[in-house]
Short mmCIF file of C-alpha atoms and ligand atoms in Angstrom, two decimals:
data_model
loop_
_atom_site.label_atom_id
_atom_site.label_comp_id
_atom_site.label_asym_id
_atom_site.label_seq_id
_atom_site.Cartn_x
_atom_site.Cartn_y
_atom_site.Cartn_z
CA MET T 1 22.03 -9.67 -22.17
CA ILE T 2 18.25 -9.80 -21.88
CA THR T 3 15.66 -7.02 -22.16
CA VAL T 4 13.68 -5.60 -19.24
CA GLU T 5 10.55 -7.36 -20.54
CA GLU T 6 12.40 -10.69 -20.63
CA ALA T 7 13.72 -10.06 -17.11
CA PHE T 8 10.17 -9.38 -15.89
CA GLU T 9 9.01 -12.67 -17.44
CA LEU T 10 11.78 -14.56 -15.66
CA ILE T 11 10.90 -12.85 -12.38
CA ASP T 12 7.25 -13.79 -12.90
CA GLN T 13 8.25 -17.46 -13.24
CA GLN T 14 9.77 -17.43 -9.75
CA ILE T 15 6.74 -16.37 -7.73
CA VAL T 16 6.63 -18.01 -4.29
CA ASP T 17 3.60 -18.51 -2.04
CA PHE T 18 4.60 -17.98 1.59
CA GLY T 19 1.23 -19.10 2.93
CA PHE T 20 -0.51 -17.14 5.65
CA GLU T 21 -0.12 -16.24 9.30
CA GLU T 22 -2.34 -14.89 12.04
CA ILE T 23 -1.56 -11.40 13.31
CA VAL T 24 -3.12 -8.96 15.78
CA PHE T 25 -5.35 -6.42 14.07
CA GLN T 26 -3.14 -3.47 15.12
CA ASP T 27 -0.44 -4.74 12.74
CA CYS T 28 -2.64 -5.24 9.67
CA LEU T 29 -2.01 -1.99 7.78
CA GLY T 30 -0.54 -2.69 4.34
CA ARG T 31 -0.90 -6.47 4.69
CA VAL T 32 -2.89 -8.69 2.31
CA VAL T 33 -5.85 -10.22 4.12
CA ALA T 34 -6.19 -14.00 3.68
CA GLU T 35 -9.81 -14.34 4.84
CA ASP T 36 -13.07 -12.50 4.16
CA ILE T 37 -13.90 -9.94 6.83
CA VAL T 38 -17.64 -10.21 7.46
CA ALA T 39 -20.01 -7.76 9.19
CA ASP T 40 -20.87 -9.27 12.59
CA ARG T 41 -23.75 -6.76 12.94
CA ASP T 42 -25.53 -4.23 10.78
CA PHE T 43 -23.59 -0.99 10.10
CA PRO T 44 -24.75 1.11 11.83
CA PRO T 45 -26.02 -1.50 14.29
CA TYR T 46 -29.04 0.61 15.37
CA HIS T 47 -30.81 3.73 14.11
CA ARG T 48 -28.10 6.16 15.12
CA ALA T 49 -28.40 9.88 15.84
CA ALA T 50 -26.24 11.78 13.36
CA MET T 51 -26.73 15.13 15.15
CA ASP T 52 -27.30 16.53 18.61
CA GLY T 53 -30.89 17.77 18.97
CA ILE T 54 -34.36 16.42 19.72
CA ALA T 55 -35.95 13.19 18.50
CA ILE T 56 -39.59 13.48 17.42
CA LEU T 57 -42.21 11.57 15.47
CA HIS T 58 -42.42 13.08 11.99
CA ALA T 59 -46.21 12.61 11.88
CA ASP T 60 -46.49 15.12 14.77
CA PHE T 61 -44.51 17.70 12.79
CA ASP T 62 -46.76 17.04 9.76
CA LYS T 63 -49.80 17.84 11.87
CA GLY T 64 -48.29 21.30 12.48
CA ILE T 65 -47.01 20.61 16.00
CA ARG T 66 -43.98 22.86 16.73
CA ASP T 67 -43.85 22.72 20.55
CA TYR T 68 -42.75 19.46 22.14
CA LYS T 69 -42.55 18.45 25.77
CA ILE T 70 -39.11 17.05 26.63
CA VAL T 71 -39.65 13.66 28.31
CA GLY T 72 -36.07 12.43 28.56
CA GLN T 73 -32.51 12.41 27.34
CA GLN T 74 -31.09 9.81 24.98
CA ILE T 75 -27.35 9.97 25.53
CA ALA T 76 -24.90 7.86 23.53
CA GLY T 77 -24.15 4.68 25.42
CA ILE T 78 -27.45 4.32 27.31
CA SER T 79 -30.30 1.98 26.46
CA GLN T 80 -33.24 2.99 24.33
CA GLN T 81 -35.78 5.48 25.76
CA ALA T 82 -39.29 6.03 24.37
CA LEU T 83 -41.48 9.01 23.41
CA GLU T 84 -44.56 9.38 25.55
CA GLY T 85 -47.18 10.08 22.91
CA GLU T 86 -48.13 13.06 20.76
CA ALA T 87 -46.08 16.28 21.04
CA THR T 88 -43.35 14.76 23.13
CA CYS T 89 -39.66 14.66 22.30
CA ILE T 90 -36.43 13.36 23.73
CA GLU T 91 -33.16 15.26 23.66
CA ILE T 92 -30.67 13.14 21.79
CA MET T 93 -26.90 13.16 21.34
CA THR T 94 -24.88 12.09 18.30
CA GLY T 95 -24.18 8.36 18.37
CA ALA T 96 -27.19 7.53 20.57
CA ILE T 97 -29.84 4.97 19.62
CA LEU T 98 -33.04 6.56 18.29
CA PRO T 99 -35.77 6.43 20.98
CA ALA T 100 -38.77 4.14 20.41
CA GLY T 101 -41.59 6.04 18.75
CA ALA T 102 -39.27 8.62 17.15
CA ASP T 103 -38.20 8.68 13.51
CA THR T 104 -36.67 12.13 12.96
CA ILE T 105 -34.08 14.33 14.64
CA ILE T 106 -34.17 18.13 14.68
CA ARG T 107 -30.84 19.79 15.34
CA TYR T 108 -30.44 21.96 18.43
CA GLU T 109 -29.60 24.82 16.03
CA ASP T 110 -33.21 24.64 14.76
CA THR T 111 -34.86 24.64 18.19
CA GLU T 112 -35.33 26.81 21.27
CA ILE T 113 -35.39 24.97 24.58
CA VAL T 114 -37.28 26.74 27.37
CA GLU T 115 -38.38 25.19 30.65
CA GLY T 116 -38.71 21.60 29.57
CA GLN T 117 -40.25 22.49 26.19
CA ALA T 118 -38.59 22.45 22.77
CA ARG T 119 -39.88 24.80 20.05
CA VAL T 120 -38.97 23.89 16.48
CA ASN T 121 -38.04 26.81 14.21
CA LEU T 122 -38.38 25.03 10.88
CA GLU T 123 -40.88 25.21 8.04
CA GLY T 124 -40.26 21.68 6.92
CA ILE T 125 -38.15 18.62 7.59
CA HIS T 126 -38.22 15.19 5.96
CA GLN T 127 -38.99 12.01 7.83
CA GLY T 128 -35.76 10.33 8.93
CA ALA T 129 -33.75 13.55 8.91
CA ASN T 130 -30.44 13.27 10.82
CA VAL T 131 -30.98 9.58 11.49
CA HIS T 132 -28.34 7.15 10.21
CA ILE T 133 -30.56 4.16 9.47
CA GLN T 134 -29.59 0.71 10.85
CA GLY T 135 -27.81 -1.37 8.19
CA LYS T 136 -27.58 1.53 5.73
CA ASP T 137 -23.80 1.19 5.25
CA CYS T 138 -23.65 -2.61 5.41
CA GLU T 139 -25.90 -5.45 6.53
CA LYS T 140 -24.90 -8.18 8.95
CA GLY T 141 -23.30 -11.17 7.23
CA VAL T 142 -22.07 -9.22 4.21
CA VAL T 143 -18.36 -9.42 3.26
CA MET T 144 -16.95 -6.00 4.11
CA ILE T 145 -13.37 -6.71 3.05
CA PRO T 146 -12.74 -9.52 0.56
CA LYS T 147 -9.87 -11.97 0.94
CA GLY T 148 -6.87 -10.77 -1.07
CA LYS T 149 -7.30 -7.04 -0.44
CA THR T 150 -4.33 -4.97 0.68
CA LEU T 151 -5.55 -3.43 3.91
CA ASN T 152 -5.77 0.34 4.15
CA ILE T 153 -6.53 2.58 7.08
CA GLY T 154 -10.29 2.30 6.54
CA ASP T 155 -10.00 -1.48 6.64
CA LEU T 156 -8.20 -1.29 9.97
CA GLY T 157 -11.18 0.62 11.38
CA ILE T 158 -13.61 -1.96 9.99
CA ILE T 159 -11.60 -4.88 11.38
CA ALA T 160 -11.62 -3.26 14.82
CA SER T 161 -15.37 -2.59 14.55
CA VAL T 162 -16.27 -6.19 13.73
CA GLY T 163 -14.25 -7.37 16.72
CA LYS T 164 -11.53 -9.25 14.80
CA GLU T 165 -8.72 -9.13 17.32
CA LYS T 166 -6.71 -11.51 15.17
CA LEU T 167 -6.86 -12.11 11.45
CA LYS T 168 -5.21 -14.16 8.74
CA VAL T 169 -2.89 -12.36 6.34
CA LYS T 170 -0.50 -13.47 3.62
CA LYS T 171 2.90 -14.21 5.10
CA LEU T 172 5.87 -12.10 4.05
CA PRO T 173 9.33 -13.50 3.38
CA LYS T 174 12.23 -13.08 5.79
CA VAL T 175 14.92 -11.10 4.05
CA ALA T 176 18.69 -10.89 4.47
CA VAL T 177 20.16 -7.62 3.24
CA ILE T 178 23.86 -7.90 2.49
CA SER T 179 26.35 -5.21 1.62
CA THR T 180 29.56 -6.23 -0.08
CA GLY T 181 32.72 -4.27 -0.62
CA ASP T 182 36.08 -3.67 1.08
CA GLU T 183 35.57 0.10 0.80
CA LEU T 184 32.45 0.15 3.00
CA VAL T 185 32.40 1.16 6.67
CA GLU T 186 29.62 1.47 9.23
CA VAL T 187 27.53 4.62 9.55
CA GLY T 188 29.08 5.34 12.95
CA ASP T 189 32.65 4.98 11.66
CA GLN T 190 34.92 7.67 10.28
CA PRO T 191 35.83 6.57 6.73
CA LYS T 192 39.43 6.75 5.62
CA GLU T 193 40.22 8.70 2.46
CA TYR T 194 39.50 5.69 0.21
CA GLN T 195 36.44 4.41 2.07
CA ILE T 196 32.74 5.33 2.15
CA ARG T 197 29.95 4.67 4.63
CA LYS T 198 27.33 2.08 3.70
CA SER T 199 24.09 3.58 2.51
CA ASN T 200 22.39 0.99 0.28
CA VAL T 201 21.69 -1.56 2.96
CA HIS T 202 20.04 1.17 4.99
CA THR T 203 17.89 2.48 2.15
CA ILE T 204 16.77 -1.08 1.44
CA ALA T 205 16.18 -1.68 5.15
CA GLY T 206 14.06 1.47 5.32
CA LEU T 207 11.94 0.30 2.40
CA LEU T 208 11.50 -3.19 3.85
CA GLN T 209 10.53 -1.74 7.21
CA LYS T 210 7.81 0.34 5.53
CA GLN T 211 6.58 -2.84 3.88
CA GLY T 212 6.43 -4.60 7.26
CA ILE T 213 9.06 -7.13 6.19
CA GLU T 214 11.41 -8.69 8.75
CA PHE T 215 15.06 -8.46 7.78
CA THR T 216 18.59 -8.92 9.04
CA LEU T 217 21.65 -6.91 7.94
CA HIS T 218 24.97 -8.46 6.94
CA HIS T 219 28.25 -7.47 5.38
CA PHE T 220 30.82 -9.38 3.35
CA ASP T 221 34.24 -8.18 2.37
CA ASP T 222 35.24 -8.87 -1.23
CA ASP T 223 36.63 -12.34 -0.55
CA PHE T 224 35.26 -15.36 -2.38
CA ASP T 225 35.54 -17.78 0.56
CA VAL T 226 34.06 -15.32 3.04
CA ILE T 227 31.14 -14.64 0.71
CA LYS T 228 30.56 -18.32 -0.03
CA SER T 229 30.54 -19.49 3.58
CA GLY T 230 28.53 -16.45 4.68
CA LEU T 231 25.89 -17.14 2.05
CA GLU T 232 25.73 -20.85 2.96
CA GLU T 233 24.72 -19.84 6.48
CA ILE T 234 22.29 -17.07 5.51
CA VAL T 235 20.43 -19.24 2.99
CA GLN T 236 19.35 -21.51 5.86
CA HIS T 237 17.37 -18.81 7.66
CA HIS T 238 15.92 -16.52 4.99
CA GLN T 239 13.58 -16.76 2.05
CA VAL T 240 15.05 -13.79 0.23
CA ILE T 241 18.58 -12.49 -0.08
CA MET T 242 19.14 -8.99 -1.33
CA MET T 243 22.72 -8.05 -2.01
CA SER T 244 24.19 -4.78 -3.10
CA GLY T 245 27.43 -4.67 -5.00
CA GLY T 246 29.78 -7.30 -6.35
CA VAL T 247 27.81 -8.33 -9.46
CA SER T 248 29.63 -6.28 -12.11
CA MET T 249 32.75 -7.08 -14.14
CA GLY T 250 35.32 -6.02 -11.52
CA LYS T 251 38.15 -8.25 -10.32
CA LYS T 252 36.49 -8.45 -6.87
CA ASP T 253 32.92 -9.02 -8.05
CA PHE T 254 32.54 -12.56 -6.69
CA ILE T 255 28.83 -12.67 -5.96
CA PRO T 256 27.53 -14.52 -9.07
CA GLU T 257 30.24 -17.17 -8.76
CA ALA T 258 29.69 -17.60 -5.01
CA LEU T 259 25.92 -17.94 -5.42
CA GLU T 260 26.28 -20.59 -8.08
CA ALA T 261 28.87 -22.38 -5.95
CA ILE T 262 26.31 -22.81 -3.15
CA GLY T 263 23.65 -24.05 -5.55
CA VAL T 264 21.58 -20.94 -6.28
CA LYS T 265 20.50 -21.19 -9.91
CA LYS T 266 21.02 -18.09 -12.02
CA HIS T 267 17.89 -17.03 -13.93
CA PHE T 268 19.53 -13.97 -15.45
CA HIS T 269 22.55 -11.73 -15.13
CA ARG T 270 22.68 -8.33 -16.83
CA VAL T 271 19.68 -6.53 -18.27
CA LYS T 272 19.53 -3.99 -21.10
CA GLN T 273 18.70 -1.08 -18.86
CA ARG T 274 20.12 2.03 -17.30
CA PRO T 275 20.89 2.16 -14.49
CA GLY T 276 21.36 -1.29 -12.98
CA LYS T 277 22.63 -3.24 -16.00
CA PRO T 278 24.63 -5.82 -13.93
CA LEU T 279 21.54 -7.04 -11.99
CA TRP T 280 21.73 -10.75 -11.02
CA PHE T 281 18.66 -12.85 -10.21
CA GLY T 282 18.45 -16.47 -9.13
CA SER T 283 16.86 -18.93 -6.74
CA ASN T 284 16.88 -22.44 -5.34
CA GLU T 285 14.17 -24.36 -3.47
CA LYS T 286 14.87 -22.36 -0.28
CA VAL T 287 15.70 -18.85 -1.34
CA THR T 288 15.21 -16.15 -3.98
CA VAL T 289 18.24 -13.95 -4.55
CA PHE T 290 18.45 -10.42 -5.95
CA GLY T 291 22.00 -9.25 -6.63
CA PHE T 292 21.74 -5.50 -7.08
CA PRO T 293 24.62 -3.48 -8.50
CA GLY T 294 26.13 -1.36 -5.74
CA ASN T 295 25.66 2.11 -7.16
CA PRO T 296 22.93 3.71 -5.03
CA VAL T 297 20.62 4.68 -7.91
CA SER T 298 21.01 1.21 -9.48
CA THR T 299 20.18 -0.48 -6.18
CA LEU T 300 17.01 1.56 -5.76
CA VAL T 301 15.91 1.09 -9.36
CA CYS T 302 16.41 -2.67 -9.17
CA TYR T 303 14.64 -2.93 -5.82
CA THR T 304 11.71 -0.94 -7.22
CA ALA T 305 11.39 -2.54 -10.63
CA TYR T 306 12.25 -6.15 -9.77
CA PHE T 307 12.03 -6.94 -6.07
CA LYS T 308 8.75 -5.05 -5.61
CA ARG T 309 7.27 -6.72 -8.68
CA TRP T 310 8.25 -10.16 -7.35
CA LEU T 311 6.94 -9.33 -3.86
CA GLN T 312 3.64 -8.04 -5.20
CA LYS T 313 3.11 -11.16 -7.26
CA SER T 314 4.21 -13.47 -4.45
CA THR T 315 2.00 -11.94 -1.77
CA GLY T 316 -0.83 -10.36 -3.77
CA LEU T 317 -0.04 -6.82 -2.62
CA THR T 318 -1.93 -4.22 -4.64
CA VAL T 319 0.04 -1.95 -6.94
CA ASN T 320 -1.53 1.30 -8.03
CA LYS T 321 -0.22 2.20 -11.46
CA THR T 322 0.69 5.82 -11.90
CA THR T 323 1.53 7.68 -15.07
CA ALA T 324 2.82 11.21 -15.36
CA GLN T 325 3.49 13.68 -18.17
CA LEU T 326 7.05 14.48 -18.92
CA SER T 327 7.75 18.18 -18.21
CA VAL T 328 10.54 18.60 -20.80
CA ASP T 329 11.94 16.70 -23.79
CA VAL T 330 14.37 13.94 -22.87
CA GLU T 331 16.91 12.60 -25.32
CA PHE T 332 18.41 9.20 -24.60
CA LYS T 333 20.56 7.62 -27.26
CA PRO T 334 21.47 4.05 -26.25
CA ASP T 335 18.91 1.38 -27.11
CA LEU T 336 18.32 0.54 -23.43
CA PHE T 337 15.33 0.69 -21.14
CA TYR T 338 15.76 3.80 -19.03
CA PHE T 339 14.58 4.29 -15.42
CA MET T 340 15.11 7.97 -14.77
CA PRO T 341 14.71 9.68 -11.38
CA VAL T 342 11.93 12.27 -11.51
CA SER T 343 10.27 14.66 -9.12
CA LEU T 344 6.51 14.83 -9.38
CA GLN T 345 4.10 17.70 -9.03
CA PHE T 346 0.55 18.51 -9.99
CA GLU T 347 0.03 21.27 -12.53
CA GLY T 348 -3.72 21.73 -12.26
CA ALA T 349 -5.13 18.22 -12.61
CA THR T 350 -2.07 16.90 -14.47
CA LEU T 351 0.68 15.01 -12.73
CA THR T 352 3.97 16.08 -14.28
CA ALA T 353 7.36 14.45 -13.98
CA ALA T 354 10.45 16.64 -13.98
CA PRO T 355 13.62 14.68 -14.84
CA GLN T 356 16.28 14.72 -12.13
CA LYS T 357 19.04 13.22 -14.18
CA GLY T 358 21.89 13.82 -11.77
CA HIS T 359 25.35 12.51 -12.55
CA GLY T 360 24.59 8.87 -13.19
CA SER T 361 23.97 5.82 -11.06
CA GLY T 362 26.56 6.75 -8.40
CA ASP T 363 24.91 10.11 -7.66
CA LEU T 364 23.45 9.47 -4.25
CA VAL T 365 23.04 13.19 -3.61
CA ASN T 366 20.59 13.55 -6.49
CA LEU T 367 18.22 10.94 -5.03
CA SER T 368 16.99 13.49 -2.54
CA LYS T 369 15.06 15.18 -5.37
CA MET T 370 13.52 11.89 -6.56
CA ASP T 371 9.90 10.90 -5.95
CA GLY T 372 10.01 7.91 -8.28
CA PHE T 373 11.46 6.59 -11.53
CA ILE T 374 9.93 7.25 -14.93
CA CYS T 375 10.04 4.25 -17.29
CA PHE T 376 11.18 4.79 -20.89
CA PRO T 377 10.01 3.60 -23.36
CA LYS T 378 6.36 2.61 -23.12
CA PRO T 379 5.72 -1.14 -23.30
CA GLY T 380 5.56 -2.25 -26.93
CA ALA T 381 7.03 1.01 -28.29
CA PRO T 382 9.28 0.64 -31.35
CA LYS T 383 12.91 -0.10 -30.55
CA GLY T 384 15.60 2.51 -30.91
CA LYS T 385 13.46 5.51 -29.95
CA ASP T 386 15.72 8.15 -28.48
CA LEU T 387 13.56 11.25 -28.00
CA TYR T 388 10.81 11.42 -25.40
CA ARG T 389 8.66 14.51 -25.80
CA ALA T 390 7.39 16.89 -23.14
CA GLY T 391 3.69 16.16 -22.56
CA GLU T 392 3.99 12.42 -23.30
CA SER T 393 2.80 10.15 -20.46
CA PHE T 394 4.91 7.35 -19.01
CA GLU T 395 4.63 4.95 -16.11
CA ILE T 396 6.18 5.97 -12.78
CA ILE T 397 7.38 3.40 -10.26
CA PHE T 398 7.94 4.19 -6.60
CA PRO T 399 10.53 2.68 -4.24
CA VAL T 400 8.33 3.46 -1.21
P1 LIG V 1 29.90 -2.59 -7.11
O1 LIG V 1 28.53 -2.91 -7.65
O2 LIG V 1 30.31 -3.47 -5.98
O3 LIG V 1 30.89 -2.50 -8.21
O4 LIG V 1 29.78 -1.12 -6.50
C1 LIG V 1 29.49 -0.02 -7.31
C2 LIG V 1 29.60 1.26 -6.53
O5 LIG V 1 28.61 1.25 -5.49
C3 LIG V 1 30.93 1.42 -5.81
O6 LIG V 1 31.31 2.78 -5.92
C4 LIG V 1 30.63 1.05 -4.39
O7 LIG V 1 31.47 1.68 -3.48
C5 LIG V 1 29.21 1.51 -4.24
N1 LIG V 1 28.50 0.74 -3.20
C6 LIG V 1 28.45 -0.61 -3.11
N2 LIG V 1 27.73 -0.99 -2.04
C7 LIG V 1 27.32 0.14 -1.43
C8 LIG V 1 26.55 0.43 -0.27
N3 LIG V 1 26.05 -0.55 0.50
N4 LIG V 1 26.30 1.72 0.03
C9 LIG V 1 26.80 2.71 -0.75
N5 LIG V 1 27.53 2.51 -1.85
C10 LIG V 1 27.80 1.25 -2.19
MG1 LIG V 2 31.97 -3.80 -4.86
#
C-alpha cells in the first residue's frame, strides 16, 4: 500500500492536456482561458461622468464663479456637447461623455437649479472631480485577462465589454460516472429491505455539473462479464471514467480485474488513508480511470483529493488553498493520512474547523454537516503522530 504523497505523485504523472475549444462568452465562468483577453478600447473609453450634476470648467470655479448658465444636457448615450464659454455649464448624467470644454462635475446635491441657472454651493472642489478619466482603469491594447486564468464573474464582465462573443478555453474531459453494486436501485424506485438507492453517482454528477464538465451516468451489476463489456464500450467515448464501488476486497469487487482485462494499466490500488483506502487509479492512451470505494464519504474524499487534483493539473484550473484552525483536539491512532469531514466558521478573523466525525465512511447522513475535509497530518510532519491539537492549522479541501 502506498502513502497519500506517493499517490499524489502517481496522479501527477498522468496529467493529460485536452487542448482547447471555442465557447460563447456566456458559458465562460469557471473555465480556464486559453488566449489573452486584450482591451479593444481604453477603460473607460471616454472621460465618463461618475455622478449626476453639472459639468463646468474648473478654471471658472477658481475665478470665484458660482453661478453658471445651463447651455445643454449631456445624457448618457448621446454624442458630446460643448460648453459655450465662461460661466456656462451643462447638466450631465452618470455614464455620459464629458462635454468639450468641461473638466469637472459638481453633483446635483451641491447645486441649486433655478430658471436655467445653476448655483454651486461649495467652497472648493478639485479639478477633475467626479470624472472617471479615459483609460484610467486600463489602456487600449493592454492584456486585461492573461491566458491561463480561471475566469471569475469580473472576467465575464470584461469579456463582454471587449466584445469577445467567442473565446478559447481549455477543453474539459468527457466523463462517465458509473455506479456498481447489486444492492443499488434508482432514486425513483422503492428499495427492497436489502437494497439502497444510489447516491454517489448523483453527488459526483452534481460536482461535475458545477465544474461545467459533460458526463454520462451508467450502472453495472456486480458481474465480471457485464462490467468488462460495459467498460469496453464506455472507454471508446470518454476521457475519464469515475466508478464508485467494487474496488475493495469483497467477493463481488470485480472492478480492478475488469479494468486490467480491457487494458487499463493500474498505477495504484489502495492508499494509506482514511477513508477511501481501496482507491484504484489507472489509465491507458484513451482514458483515465478513478475507481472510488463505494462508501459515500470515501467517494467524496477521493473525488476531492485525487480527481480534483488531476483535473486542476490537466486543465490549469486555479485552486485556492485554505487552512483552518482545529476547534478541538483530535486523536487519531492509526498511522494513516486522515481526511476528516469538518464544518467551517469564522470566529473573528480566524477560520475554525469543527470536526464532524460521524460514524465512519458509510455515514451519508453526517455529510450534511460537512463544508470540506481537513487533512491530517501536515505535509512533512513526523510519522506516527496521533494527537492534533485545538488551534493548530491544517489544509482544508473542498468537494465543490
Ligand atoms: P463497495 O465499495 O462496492 O464495497 O461499497 C461500499 C458501500 O458503499 C456499500 O455499502 C455500498 O452499498 C455503498 N455504495 C456503493 N455504491 C454506492 C452508490 N452509488 N451510492 C450509495 N452507496 C453506494
Ligand atoms: Mg459493491
